[in-house]
Tab-separated table of C-alpha atoms and ligand atoms in Angstrom:
chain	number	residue	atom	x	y	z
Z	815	UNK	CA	0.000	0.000	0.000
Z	816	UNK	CA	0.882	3.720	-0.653
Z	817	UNK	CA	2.474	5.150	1.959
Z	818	UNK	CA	3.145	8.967	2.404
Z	819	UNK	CA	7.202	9.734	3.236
Z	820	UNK	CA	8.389	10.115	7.227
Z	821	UNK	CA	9.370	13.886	6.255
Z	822	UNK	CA	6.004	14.508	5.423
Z	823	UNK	CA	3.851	13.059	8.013
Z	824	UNK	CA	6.995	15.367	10.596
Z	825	UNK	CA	6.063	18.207	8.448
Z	826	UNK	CA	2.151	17.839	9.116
Z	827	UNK	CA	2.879	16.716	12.829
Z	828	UNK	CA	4.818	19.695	13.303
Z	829	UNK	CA	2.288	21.895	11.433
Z	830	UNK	CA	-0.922	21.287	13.720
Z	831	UNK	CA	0.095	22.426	17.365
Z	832	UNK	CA	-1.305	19.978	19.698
Z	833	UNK	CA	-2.860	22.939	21.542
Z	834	UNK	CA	-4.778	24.230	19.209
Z	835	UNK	CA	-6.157	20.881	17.580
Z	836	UNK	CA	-7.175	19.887	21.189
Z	837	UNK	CA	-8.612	23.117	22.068
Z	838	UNK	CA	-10.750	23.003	19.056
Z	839	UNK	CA	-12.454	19.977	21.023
Z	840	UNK	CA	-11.996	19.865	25.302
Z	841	UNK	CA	-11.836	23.382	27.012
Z	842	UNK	CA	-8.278	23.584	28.159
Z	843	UNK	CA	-6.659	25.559	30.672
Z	844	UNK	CA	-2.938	26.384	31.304
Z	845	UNK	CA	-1.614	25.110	34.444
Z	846	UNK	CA	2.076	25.533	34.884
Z	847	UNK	CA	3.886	24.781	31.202
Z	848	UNK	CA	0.790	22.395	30.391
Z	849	UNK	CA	-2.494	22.331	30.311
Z	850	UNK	CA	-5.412	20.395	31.828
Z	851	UNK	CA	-8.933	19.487	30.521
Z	852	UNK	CA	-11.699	16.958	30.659
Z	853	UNK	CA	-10.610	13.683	29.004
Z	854	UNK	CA	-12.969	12.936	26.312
Z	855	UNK	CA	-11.788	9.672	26.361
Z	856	UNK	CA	-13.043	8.144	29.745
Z	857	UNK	CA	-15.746	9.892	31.456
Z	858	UNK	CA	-14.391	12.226	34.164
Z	859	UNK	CA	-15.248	14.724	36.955
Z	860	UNK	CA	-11.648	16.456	37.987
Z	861	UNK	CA	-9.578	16.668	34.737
Z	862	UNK	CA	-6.411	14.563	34.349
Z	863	UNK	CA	-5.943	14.904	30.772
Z	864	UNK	CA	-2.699	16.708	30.328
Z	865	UNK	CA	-1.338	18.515	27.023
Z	866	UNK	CA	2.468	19.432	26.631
Z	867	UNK	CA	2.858	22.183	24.177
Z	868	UNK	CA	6.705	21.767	24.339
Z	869	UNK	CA	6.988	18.357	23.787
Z	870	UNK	CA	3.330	18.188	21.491
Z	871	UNK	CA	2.159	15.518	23.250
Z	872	UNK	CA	-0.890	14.505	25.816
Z	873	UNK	CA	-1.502	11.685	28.627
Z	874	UNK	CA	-4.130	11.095	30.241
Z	875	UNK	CA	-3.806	10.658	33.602
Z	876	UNK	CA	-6.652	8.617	34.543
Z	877	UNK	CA	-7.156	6.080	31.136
Z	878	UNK	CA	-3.489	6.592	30.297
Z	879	UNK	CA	-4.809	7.602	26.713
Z	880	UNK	CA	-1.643	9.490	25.576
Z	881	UNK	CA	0.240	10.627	21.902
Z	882	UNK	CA	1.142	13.335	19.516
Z	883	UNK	CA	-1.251	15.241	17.375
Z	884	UNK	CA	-1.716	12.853	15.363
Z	885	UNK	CA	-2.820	9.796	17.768
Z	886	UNK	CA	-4.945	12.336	18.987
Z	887	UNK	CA	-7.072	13.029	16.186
Z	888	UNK	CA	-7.072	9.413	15.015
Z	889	UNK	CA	-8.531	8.495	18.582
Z	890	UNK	CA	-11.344	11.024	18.596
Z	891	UNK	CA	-12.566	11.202	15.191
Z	892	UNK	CA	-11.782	7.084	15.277
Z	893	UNK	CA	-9.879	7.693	11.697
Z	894	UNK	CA	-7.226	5.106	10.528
Z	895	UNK	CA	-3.776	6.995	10.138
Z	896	UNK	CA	-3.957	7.906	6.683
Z	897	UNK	CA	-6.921	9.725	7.001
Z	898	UNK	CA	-6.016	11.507	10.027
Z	899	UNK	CA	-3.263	13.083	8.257
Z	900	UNK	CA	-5.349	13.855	5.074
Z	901	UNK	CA	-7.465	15.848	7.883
Z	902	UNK	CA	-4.808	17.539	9.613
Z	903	UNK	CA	-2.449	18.135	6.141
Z	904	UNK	CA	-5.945	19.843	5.454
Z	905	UNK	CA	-6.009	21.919	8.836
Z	906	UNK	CA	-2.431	23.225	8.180
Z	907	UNK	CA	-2.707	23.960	4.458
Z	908	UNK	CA	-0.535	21.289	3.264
Z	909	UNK	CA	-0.923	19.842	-0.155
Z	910	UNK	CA	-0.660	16.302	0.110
Z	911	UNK	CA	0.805	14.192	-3.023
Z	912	UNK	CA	-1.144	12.296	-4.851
Z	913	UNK	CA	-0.029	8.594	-3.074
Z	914	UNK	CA	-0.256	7.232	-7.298
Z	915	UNK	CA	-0.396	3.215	-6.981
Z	916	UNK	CA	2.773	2.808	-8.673
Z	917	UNK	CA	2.811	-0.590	-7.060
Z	918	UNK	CA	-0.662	-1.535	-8.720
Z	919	UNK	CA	0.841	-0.371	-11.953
Z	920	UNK	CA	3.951	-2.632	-11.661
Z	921	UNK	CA	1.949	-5.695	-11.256
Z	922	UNK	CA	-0.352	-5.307	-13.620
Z	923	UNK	CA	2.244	-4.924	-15.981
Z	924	UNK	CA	4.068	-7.728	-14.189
Z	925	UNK	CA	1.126	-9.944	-15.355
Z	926	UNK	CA	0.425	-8.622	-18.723
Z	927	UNK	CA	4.368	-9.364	-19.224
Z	928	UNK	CA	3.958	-13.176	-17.921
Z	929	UNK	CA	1.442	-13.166	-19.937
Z	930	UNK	CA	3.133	-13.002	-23.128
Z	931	UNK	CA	5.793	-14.970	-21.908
Z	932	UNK	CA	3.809	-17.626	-21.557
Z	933	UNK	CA	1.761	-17.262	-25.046
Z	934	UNK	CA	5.636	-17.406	-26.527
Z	935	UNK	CA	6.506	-20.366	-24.320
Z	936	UNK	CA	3.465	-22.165	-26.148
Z	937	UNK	CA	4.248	-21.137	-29.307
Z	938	UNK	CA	8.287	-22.258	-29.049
Z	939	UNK	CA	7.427	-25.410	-27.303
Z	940	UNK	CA	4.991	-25.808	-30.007
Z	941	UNK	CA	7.956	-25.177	-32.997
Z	942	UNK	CA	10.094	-27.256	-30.846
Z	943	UNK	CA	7.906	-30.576	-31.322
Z	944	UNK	CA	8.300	-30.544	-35.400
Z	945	UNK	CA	12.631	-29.977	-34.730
Z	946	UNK	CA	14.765	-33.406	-35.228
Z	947	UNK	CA	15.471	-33.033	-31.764
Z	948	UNK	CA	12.046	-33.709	-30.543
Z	949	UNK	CA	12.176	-37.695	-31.889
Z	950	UNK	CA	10.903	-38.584	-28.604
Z	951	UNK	CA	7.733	-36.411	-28.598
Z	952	UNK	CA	6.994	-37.158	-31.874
Z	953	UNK	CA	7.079	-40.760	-31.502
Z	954	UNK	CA	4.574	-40.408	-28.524
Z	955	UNK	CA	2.257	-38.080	-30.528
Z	956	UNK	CA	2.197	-40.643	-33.254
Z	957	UNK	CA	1.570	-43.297	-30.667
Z	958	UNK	CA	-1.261	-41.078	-29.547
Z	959	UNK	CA	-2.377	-40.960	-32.590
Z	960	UNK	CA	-2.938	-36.699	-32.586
Z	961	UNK	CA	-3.620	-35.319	-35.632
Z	962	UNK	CA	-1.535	-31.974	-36.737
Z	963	UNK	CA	-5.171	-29.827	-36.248
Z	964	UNK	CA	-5.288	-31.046	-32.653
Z	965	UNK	CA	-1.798	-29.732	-32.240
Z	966	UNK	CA	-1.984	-26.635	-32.992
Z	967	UNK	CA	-5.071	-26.302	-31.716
Z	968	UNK	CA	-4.056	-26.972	-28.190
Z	969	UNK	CA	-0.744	-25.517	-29.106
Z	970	UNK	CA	0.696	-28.881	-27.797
Z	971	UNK	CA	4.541	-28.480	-27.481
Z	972	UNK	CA	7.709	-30.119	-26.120
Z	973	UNK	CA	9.740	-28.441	-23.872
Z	974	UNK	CA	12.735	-29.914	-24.410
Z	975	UNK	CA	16.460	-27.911	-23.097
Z	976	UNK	CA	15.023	-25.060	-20.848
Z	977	UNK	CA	17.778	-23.041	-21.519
Z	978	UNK	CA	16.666	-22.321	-25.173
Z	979	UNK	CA	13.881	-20.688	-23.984
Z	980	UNK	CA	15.331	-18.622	-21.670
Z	981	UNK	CA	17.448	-17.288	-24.443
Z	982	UNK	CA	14.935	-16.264	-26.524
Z	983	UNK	CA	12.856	-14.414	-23.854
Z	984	UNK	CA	15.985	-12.680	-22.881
Z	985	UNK	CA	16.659	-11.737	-26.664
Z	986	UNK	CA	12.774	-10.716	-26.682
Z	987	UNK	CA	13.985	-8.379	-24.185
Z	988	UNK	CA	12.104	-9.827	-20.681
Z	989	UNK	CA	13.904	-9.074	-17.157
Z	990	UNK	CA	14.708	-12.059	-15.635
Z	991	UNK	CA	12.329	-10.613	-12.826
Z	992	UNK	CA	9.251	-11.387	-15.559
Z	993	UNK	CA	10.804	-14.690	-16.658
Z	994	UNK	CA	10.672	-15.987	-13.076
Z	995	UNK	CA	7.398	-14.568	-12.128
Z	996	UNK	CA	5.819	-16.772	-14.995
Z	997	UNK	CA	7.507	-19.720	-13.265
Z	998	UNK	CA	8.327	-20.823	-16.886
Z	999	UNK	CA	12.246	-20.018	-15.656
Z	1000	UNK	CA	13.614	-21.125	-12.808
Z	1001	UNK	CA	16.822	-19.279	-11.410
Z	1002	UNK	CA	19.243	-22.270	-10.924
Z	1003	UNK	CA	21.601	-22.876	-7.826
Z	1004	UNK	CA	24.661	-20.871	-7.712
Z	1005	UNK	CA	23.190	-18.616	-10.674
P	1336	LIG	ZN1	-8.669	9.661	29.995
């Protein structure tokens, strides 16, 4: 899955003051260098929900609910991470990348390229039965008694040295990463 960059979610962290975000929900009031409200997590009457605006975090005293910004939000709008920053990139006026799905892309072309590899896998194998070299199939088609329509039809074939068709997918121009994803290749010991 998409994910957006640790620099980012910093930069939105660091661009929503706890304070502030909190405030917009709980009544807070400075105590000291923090400040104190009602937990709106666990139902209270004396308030032990504690906000840090130097270190941009708060605790809860009493449920022990506790985080940046971030958590925060995600907790009280019950939001799964990405979202929450979505919301707060919003709050702070930062533009948020499209998250593209590269990844999607890549295996979709992954498959469209095994794809092929296979449909040229079929085809050689199929070559390969009417070479010299394939005396063995052909003697067991002939046993068989399969006619030449039935053979091309099913594009029957004979696989015979796997390293021929390695070579020609390579001179076709596939990654070795596509060969072995169609399974057609399989990377030998030592290779
Ligand atoms: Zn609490």
């Amino acid at each position: 899955m998409a994910r957006y960059s640790e620099e980012l979610i910093e930069e939105i962290r660091s661009n929503n003051d706890i304070v502030d975000v909190i405030s917009s929900y709980i009544t807070l009031k400075r105590s000291g260098r923090n400040f104190f409200g009602l937990c709106p997590f666990h139902k209270e009457k004396s308030p032990s929900f504690a906000v840090s605006p130097d270190k941009q975090i708060f605790h809860c005293f009493g449920c022990g609910a506790g985080g940046n910004v971030i958590h925060f939000v995600s907790k009280i709008e019950g939001l799964d991470f990405k979202d929450t920053l979505e919301v707060l990139a919003t709050r702070a006026g930062i533009e948020l990348p499209v998250l593209d799905n590269y990844e999607d892309e890549k295996t979709a072309k992954l498959k469209s390229k095994v794809y092929e590899i296979n449909k040229i896998a079929a085809e050689f194998y199929h070559e390969n039965l009417y070479k010299p070299t394939s005396k063995i199939a052909q003697e067991y088609i002939k046993k068989r008694k399969l006619d030449n329509r039935t053979l091309k039809a099913f594009l029957i074939g004979y696989s015979g040295n796997f390293d021929e068709l390695y070579k020609l997918l390579k001179q076709k121009g596939y990654t070795e990463e596509e060969m072995l994803a169609s399974s057609l290749i399989k990377k030998a010991d030592g290779r």
